[in-house]
Amino acid sequence: MSLDREELLSTAADVLTRRPTSSMDDIAKAARISRATLHRHFAGRDALIRALEQLGLARLDAALDAARIDEGDAAEAVRRVIAEAEPHAGFLGFLVTENQLFEPGEQNEGWTRIDARIGALFQRGQHEGAFRIDLTPAWLTEALYALVTAAAWAVQDGRVAARDAVRMTAELLLGGARRSSER
């Protein structure tokens, strides 16, 4: 069986997002490889975590680029962000939970950049009058992360159809974020 490094990291992200204390053995088992094979790719857990972080940030940056977040209506841009981020929900969930390991003020530069890009989108929507101003852009950003991740888990568990996840996530988020006249 050919082992694709990105596929292995994707599996590891899914495992660690759902069970952050998972061992290297748990990750190897989920990836259907031996622990020795996993260690040939990553010298230890720290190396695996750093590789996950690097790939996850790159994928999310690419998803934001593909979503064209600076173009058009802010609500439609949020819908595009959700659609583009959904395939990378495992990485997003991992990055959100992994970020909690840092001390205040020690957030990864790439993660800070992603937060800023999404926060700027929500801020733009507030300035345009589309989004509520009593909810901070930071809170709306966190809500987006949580909903995209939760939708992926619901799909993974068979509680939500994959074809409905993006639409339901967008409707729930935007339903709460829009100004009352927009609802």
Rosetta silent file (secondary structure, phi, psi, omega in degrees, C-alpha in Angstrom):
SEQUENCE: MSLDREELLSTAADVLTRRPTSSMDDIAKAARISRATLHRHFAGRDALIRALEQLGLARLDAALDAARIDEGDAAEAVRRVIAEAEPHAGFLGFLVTENQLFEPGEQNEGWTRIDARIGALFQRGQHEGAFRIDLTPAWLTEALYALVTAAAWAVQDGRVAARDAVRMTAELLLGGARRSSER
SCORE:     score description
SCORE:     0.000 S_00000001
   1 L     0.000  129.098  177.217    0.000    0.000    0.000 S_00000001
   2 L   -78.701  134.304 -178.063    1.359    3.397   -0.977 S_00000001
   3 L  -105.820  118.390  177.534    1.332    5.877    1.878 S_00000001
   4 L   -92.250  123.052 -176.571    0.508    9.475    1.056 S_00000001
   5 H   -58.451  -42.746 -179.313    1.965   11.846    3.677 S_00000001
   6 H   -67.487  -36.157  176.602   -0.893   14.337    3.377 S_00000001
   7 H   -65.596  -41.499  177.047   -3.467   11.562    3.731 S_00000001
   8 H   -60.769  -45.205  178.846   -1.623   10.320    6.824 S_00000001
   9 H   -65.445  -35.254  177.424   -1.631   13.843    8.278 S_00000001
  10 H   -63.251  -44.184  177.258   -5.317   14.195    7.469 S_00000001
  11 H   -63.011  -44.360  179.553   -6.071   11.006    9.396 S_00000001
  12 H   -60.925  -40.951  178.764   -3.898   12.177   12.294 S_00000001
  13 H   -62.176  -44.571  178.660   -5.734   15.516   12.387 S_00000001
  14 H   -60.687  -44.532 -178.946   -9.103   13.749   12.531 S_00000001
  15 H   -64.412  -49.467 -175.466   -7.925   11.442   15.324 S_00000001
  16 H   -70.653  -26.375  176.573   -6.299   14.176   17.406 S_00000001
  17 H   -69.311  -40.938 -178.972   -9.240   16.530   16.994 S_00000001
  18 H   -79.921  -35.072 -178.872  -11.632   13.963   18.385 S_00000001
  19 L  -137.766   85.152 -174.445   -9.200   12.523   20.966 S_00000001
  20 L   -58.214  -23.049 -179.106   -6.323   14.945   21.696 S_00000001
  21 L   -90.877    9.366 -179.692   -4.596   12.458   23.998 S_00000001
  22 L   -56.808  142.685  179.819   -4.382    9.780   21.290 S_00000001
  23 L   -86.153  169.138  174.529   -1.073    7.979   21.164 S_00000001
  24 H   -60.499  -35.067  176.404    1.136    7.441   18.149 S_00000001
  25 H   -61.375  -43.485  179.081   -0.164    3.836   18.220 S_00000001
  26 H   -60.752  -42.806 -179.203   -3.749    5.124   17.991 S_00000001
  27 H   -66.901  -43.429  178.428   -2.849    7.329   15.037 S_00000001
  28 H   -60.769  -43.363 -179.897   -0.998    4.506   13.269 S_00000001
  29 H   -62.224  -44.541  178.964   -3.969    2.192   13.788 S_00000001
  30 H   -63.152  -33.592  179.711   -6.409    4.760   12.383 S_00000001
  31 H   -84.851   -3.244 -179.831   -4.127    5.238    9.363 S_00000001
  32 L    59.942   43.897  175.490   -3.874    1.448    8.957 S_00000001
  33 L  -133.393  169.037  176.993   -0.096    1.469    9.202 S_00000001
  34 L   -80.986  161.073  176.786    2.389    0.204   11.735 S_00000001
  35 H   -63.030  -36.651  179.344    3.815    2.416   14.440 S_00000001
  36 H   -61.798  -40.696  178.112    7.252    1.902   12.887 S_00000001
  37 H   -64.485  -42.084  177.871    5.968    3.263    9.565 S_00000001
  38 H   -60.443  -42.239 -179.506    4.501    6.271   11.339 S_00000001
  39 H   -70.793  -23.212  174.251    7.842    6.875   13.065 S_00000001
  40 H   -67.796  -30.345  179.106    9.681    6.693    9.740 S_00000001
  41 H   -86.239  -34.363 -176.112    7.622    9.697    8.665 S_00000001
  42 L  -138.778  119.238 -174.256    7.645   11.547   11.992 S_00000001
  43 L   -58.740  -25.634  179.595   10.365   11.090   14.605 S_00000001
  44 L  -172.737 -175.442 -177.248    7.865   11.577   17.407 S_00000001
  45 H   -60.686  -41.586  179.912    4.653   13.239   18.456 S_00000001
  46 H   -60.406  -42.205  178.987    6.175   16.741   18.385 S_00000001
  47 H   -64.898  -39.620  177.309    7.314   16.283   14.791 S_00000001
  48 H   -63.567  -45.635 -179.587    3.846   15.015   13.852 S_00000001
  49 H   -60.881  -44.371 -179.722    2.158   17.980   15.567 S_00000001
  50 H   -65.426  -38.793  177.593    4.407   20.491   13.783 S_00000001
  51 H   -66.343  -39.977  177.052    3.774   18.813   10.408 S_00000001
  52 H   -61.944  -44.496 -179.999    0.018   18.878   11.086 S_00000001
  53 H   -61.498  -47.064 -178.220    0.197   22.528   11.995 S_00000001
  54 H   -61.968  -48.961 -179.354    2.200   23.434    8.894 S_00000001
  55 H   -67.868  -41.628  179.606   -0.037   21.532    6.466 S_00000001
  56 H   -60.776  -44.494  178.865   -3.256   22.657    8.177 S_00000001
  57 H   -64.549  -41.091  178.420   -2.280   26.309    8.020 S_00000001
  58 H   -62.789  -42.739 -179.950   -1.267   25.989    4.363 S_00000001
  59 H   -66.403  -40.717 -179.937   -4.577   24.333    3.497 S_00000001
  60 H   -69.566  -38.276  174.249   -6.627   26.925    5.350 S_00000001
  61 H   -59.461  -44.355  179.512   -4.710   29.797    3.742 S_00000001
  62 H   -64.854  -38.270  178.222   -5.385   28.214    0.346 S_00000001
  63 H   -63.751  -40.436  178.591   -9.068   27.755    1.245 S_00000001
  64 H   -67.356  -38.285  175.652   -9.350   31.450    2.147 S_00000001
  65 H   -61.541  -46.355 -178.847   -7.666   32.396   -1.124 S_00000001
  66 H   -64.980  -29.983 -179.638  -10.075   30.170   -3.058 S_00000001
  67 H   -76.100  -10.437  178.953  -13.040   31.685   -1.196 S_00000001
  68 L    50.254   58.055 -171.422  -12.082   35.166   -2.464 S_00000001
  69 L   -65.524  -15.993  179.614  -12.972   36.674    0.907 S_00000001
  70 L   -92.998   -0.528 -175.931  -12.395   40.250   -0.205 S_00000001
  71 L  -103.517  141.623  169.709  -14.832   40.026   -3.108 S_00000001
  72 L    66.776 -162.853 -178.579  -18.538   40.762   -3.225 S_00000001
  73 L   -60.586  134.759 -177.297  -21.130   40.560   -0.510 S_00000001
  74 H   -62.140  -40.256 -179.584  -19.711   39.647    2.935 S_00000001
  75 H   -64.333  -41.111  177.524  -22.408   37.042    3.638 S_00000001
  76 H   -66.784  -35.462  176.521  -21.714   35.313    0.332 S_00000001
  77 H   -64.383  -38.387  176.686  -17.988   35.433    1.102 S_00000001
  78 H   -63.246  -42.168  177.074  -18.709   33.700    4.437 S_00000001
  79 H   -59.162  -41.993  178.838  -20.625   31.007    2.556 S_00000001
  80 H   -66.033  -38.643  177.228  -17.610   30.529    0.280 S_00000001
  81 H   -60.104  -46.451 -179.778  -15.274   30.321    3.292 S_00000001
  82 H   -60.874  -45.900 -179.478  -17.427   27.593    4.826 S_00000001
  83 H   -63.287  -40.887 -178.511  -17.552   25.659    1.547 S_00000001
  84 H   -75.910  -30.612 -179.249  -13.792   25.941    1.002 S_00000001
  85 H   -80.284  -26.798 -174.488  -12.911   25.159    4.643 S_00000001
  86 H   -52.839  -44.962  179.630  -15.218   22.132    4.931 S_00000001
  87 H   -64.485  -14.686 -177.248  -12.848   19.664    3.214 S_00000001
  88 H  -112.556   22.685 -175.179  -10.173   20.739    5.717 S_00000001
  89 H   -61.081  -33.817  177.570  -12.381   20.578    8.822 S_00000001
  90 H   -61.938  -43.833  177.667  -10.148   17.977   10.468 S_00000001
  91 H   -66.565  -41.146  179.102   -7.192   20.323   10.205 S_00000001
  92 H   -60.742  -47.330  178.181   -9.307   23.259   11.348 S_00000001
  93 H   -60.683  -41.408  177.684  -10.491   21.323   14.390 S_00000001
  94 H   -62.567  -46.754 -177.715   -6.939   20.260   15.155 S_00000001
  95 H   -63.454  -38.838  178.544   -5.624   23.816   14.844 S_00000001
  96 H   -63.527  -47.013 -178.174   -8.358   25.195   17.095 S_00000001
  97 H   -74.054  -37.181  179.835   -7.675   22.633   19.815 S_00000001
  98 H   -66.373  -33.851  179.196   -3.895   22.681   19.341 S_00000001
  99 H   -61.217  -26.684  179.866   -3.911   26.449   19.656 S_00000001
 100 L   -68.865  -14.638  179.851   -5.199   26.017   23.205 S_00000001
 101 L   -76.232  -20.203 -177.978   -1.822   24.505   24.131 S_00000001
 102 L   -79.586  150.331  172.754   -0.039   27.828   23.680 S_00000001
 103 L   -72.389  155.124  176.844    0.346   30.352   26.464 S_00000001
 104 L   -53.187  136.259 -179.874   -1.477   33.654   25.921 S_00000001
 105 L    85.227   -1.761 -177.545    0.399   35.746   23.388 S_00000001
 106 L  -107.669   17.971 -176.620    2.215   32.726   21.902 S_00000001
 107 L   -60.845  141.435  178.181   -0.176   31.969   19.053 S_00000001
 108 L   -57.257  138.979 -178.209    1.373   30.653   15.851 S_00000001
 109 H   -58.665  -41.081  179.386    1.968   33.388   13.275 S_00000001
 110 H   -65.104  -40.045  179.228    0.099   31.472   10.557 S_00000001
 111 H   -67.522  -39.586  177.253   -2.907   30.941   12.803 S_00000001
 112 H   -60.633  -40.630  179.290   -2.871   34.635   13.732 S_00000001
 113 H   -64.165  -43.659  179.255   -2.920   35.484   10.007 S_00000001
 114 H   -64.678  -45.604  175.946   -5.911   33.198    9.360 S_00000001
 115 H   -54.596  -45.629 -177.454   -7.782   34.657   12.346 S_00000001
 116 H   -64.576  -40.547 -178.883   -7.083   38.160   11.043 S_00000001
 117 H   -64.985  -45.232 -179.258   -8.270   37.351    7.522 S_00000001
 118 H   -71.623  -40.654  177.101  -11.565   35.856    8.683 S_00000001
 119 H   -59.027  -40.054  178.422  -12.034   38.537   11.336 S_00000001
 120 H   -63.612  -34.978  176.906  -11.555   41.206    8.667 S_00000001
 121 H   -63.534  -46.581  179.186  -14.310   39.581    6.603 S_00000001
 122 H   -66.417  -37.295  177.650  -16.746   39.763    9.524 S_00000001
 123 H   -64.203  -41.135  176.545  -15.653   43.322   10.270 S_00000001
 124 H   -59.834  -44.009  178.262  -16.257   44.267    6.637 S_00000001
 125 H   -62.625  -34.394  175.794  -19.738   42.773    6.896 S_00000001
 126 H   -67.636  -43.522  179.458  -20.388   44.833   10.007 S_00000001
 127 H   -64.657  -32.248  178.331  -19.257   48.033    8.273 S_00000001
 128 L   -78.502   -8.903 -179.392  -21.487   47.185    5.307 S_00000001
 129 L    87.021    8.342 -177.863  -24.428   46.769    7.685 S_00000001
 130 L   -84.322  -34.217 -174.770  -24.869   43.059    6.976 S_00000001
 131 E  -113.170  152.056  178.533  -23.713   41.640   10.320 S_00000001
 132 L   -59.318  141.926  178.760  -24.614   42.436   13.891 S_00000001
 133 L   -95.910   -7.356  177.363  -22.269   44.833   15.629 S_00000001
 134 L   -83.804   -4.593  174.939  -22.963   43.462   19.114 S_00000001
 135 L  -110.854  123.594 -176.868  -21.009   40.312   18.168 S_00000001
 136 L   -71.241  153.099  175.096  -17.288   40.906   17.756 S_00000001
 137 H   -56.618  -35.849  178.371  -15.488   39.746   14.616 S_00000001
 138 H   -63.368  -41.256  179.603  -13.336   37.537   16.866 S_00000001
 139 H   -67.340  -42.466  178.263  -16.449   35.841   18.276 S_00000001
 140 H   -63.368  -36.442  176.704  -17.932   35.324   14.825 S_00000001
 141 H   -63.049  -46.892  178.619  -14.610   33.843   13.694 S_00000001
 142 H   -61.773  -39.419  178.248  -14.621   31.398   16.617 S_00000001
 143 H   -62.930  -41.758  177.591  -18.237   30.493   15.841 S_00000001
 144 H   -59.268  -48.180  179.660  -17.294   29.760   12.220 S_00000001
 145 H   -57.754  -46.707 -176.671  -14.462   27.462   13.372 S_00000001
 146 H   -64.476  -43.390 -177.692  -16.719   25.647   15.831 S_00000001
 147 H   -69.855  -40.689  177.476  -19.569   25.148   13.381 S_00000001
 148 H   -62.352  -43.238  179.748  -17.382   23.922   10.513 S_00000001
 149 H   -66.376  -45.945 -179.806  -15.687   21.465   12.858 S_00000001
 150 H   -62.805  -38.590  178.211  -18.947   20.295   14.446 S_00000001
 151 H   -63.153  -41.535  178.677  -20.532   19.772   11.033 S_00000001
 152 H   -62.580  -40.972  177.925  -17.586   17.608    9.962 S_00000001
 153 H   -64.647  -40.790  179.931  -17.944   15.491   13.096 S_00000001
 154 H   -64.059  -38.299  175.779  -21.692   15.128   12.505 S_00000001
 155 H   -65.523  -46.810 -178.876  -21.017   13.968    8.940 S_00000001
 156 H   -59.090  -37.442 -179.833  -18.311   11.596   10.148 S_00000001
 157 L   -83.654   -2.140  179.022  -20.701   10.135   12.735 S_00000001
 158 L    78.970   17.022 -179.341  -23.490    9.749   10.153 S_00000001
 159 L   -93.045  -14.988  178.648  -25.802   12.271   11.844 S_00000001
 160 L  -137.594  138.191  176.779  -25.723   14.764    8.952 S_00000001
 161 L   -71.967  135.686 -178.467  -25.579   14.085    5.227 S_00000001
 162 H   -54.792  -38.063 -177.520  -22.352   15.358    3.709 S_00000001
 163 H   -67.379  -17.291 -178.399  -24.271   17.151    0.954 S_00000001
 164 H   -99.973  -13.756 -170.392  -26.142   19.216    3.590 S_00000001
 165 H   -60.910  -46.891 -177.676  -23.289   20.159    5.909 S_00000001
 166 H   -64.389  -47.282 -179.437  -22.064   23.325    4.182 S_00000001
 167 H   -61.528  -46.448 -178.656  -25.560   24.735    3.687 S_00000001
 168 H   -65.779  -38.204  177.924  -26.654   23.987    7.254 S_00000001
 169 H   -63.556  -47.789 -179.335  -23.445   25.447    8.693 S_00000001
 170 H   -62.720  -43.090 -178.502  -23.803   28.641    6.664 S_00000001
 171 H   -64.922  -40.980  179.844  -27.478   29.042    7.523 S_00000001
 172 H   -67.177  -46.912 -179.438  -26.896   28.597   11.242 S_00000001
 173 H   -64.619  -51.475 -177.550  -23.921   30.958   11.353 S_00000001
 174 H   -68.146  -31.348  176.612  -25.397   33.629    9.123 S_00000001
 175 H   -60.624  -34.421  177.389  -28.787   33.337   10.799 S_00000001
 176 H   -87.530  -24.050 -174.180  -27.180   34.424   14.046 S_00000001
 177 H   -88.698  -27.012 -176.111  -24.728   36.909   12.550 S_00000001
 178 E   -68.717  147.234  172.318  -27.058   38.959   10.342 S_00000001
 179 L   -63.680  152.049 -172.292  -28.591   42.157   11.597 S_00000001
 180 H   -55.116  -34.775  178.003  -32.244   41.665   12.472 S_00000001
 181 H   -70.690  -18.576 -179.675  -33.493   43.381    9.311 S_00000001
 182 H   -88.370  -16.364 -173.476  -31.335   40.936    7.312 S_00000001
 183 L   -70.674    0.000    0.000  -32.689   37.765    8.933 S_00000001
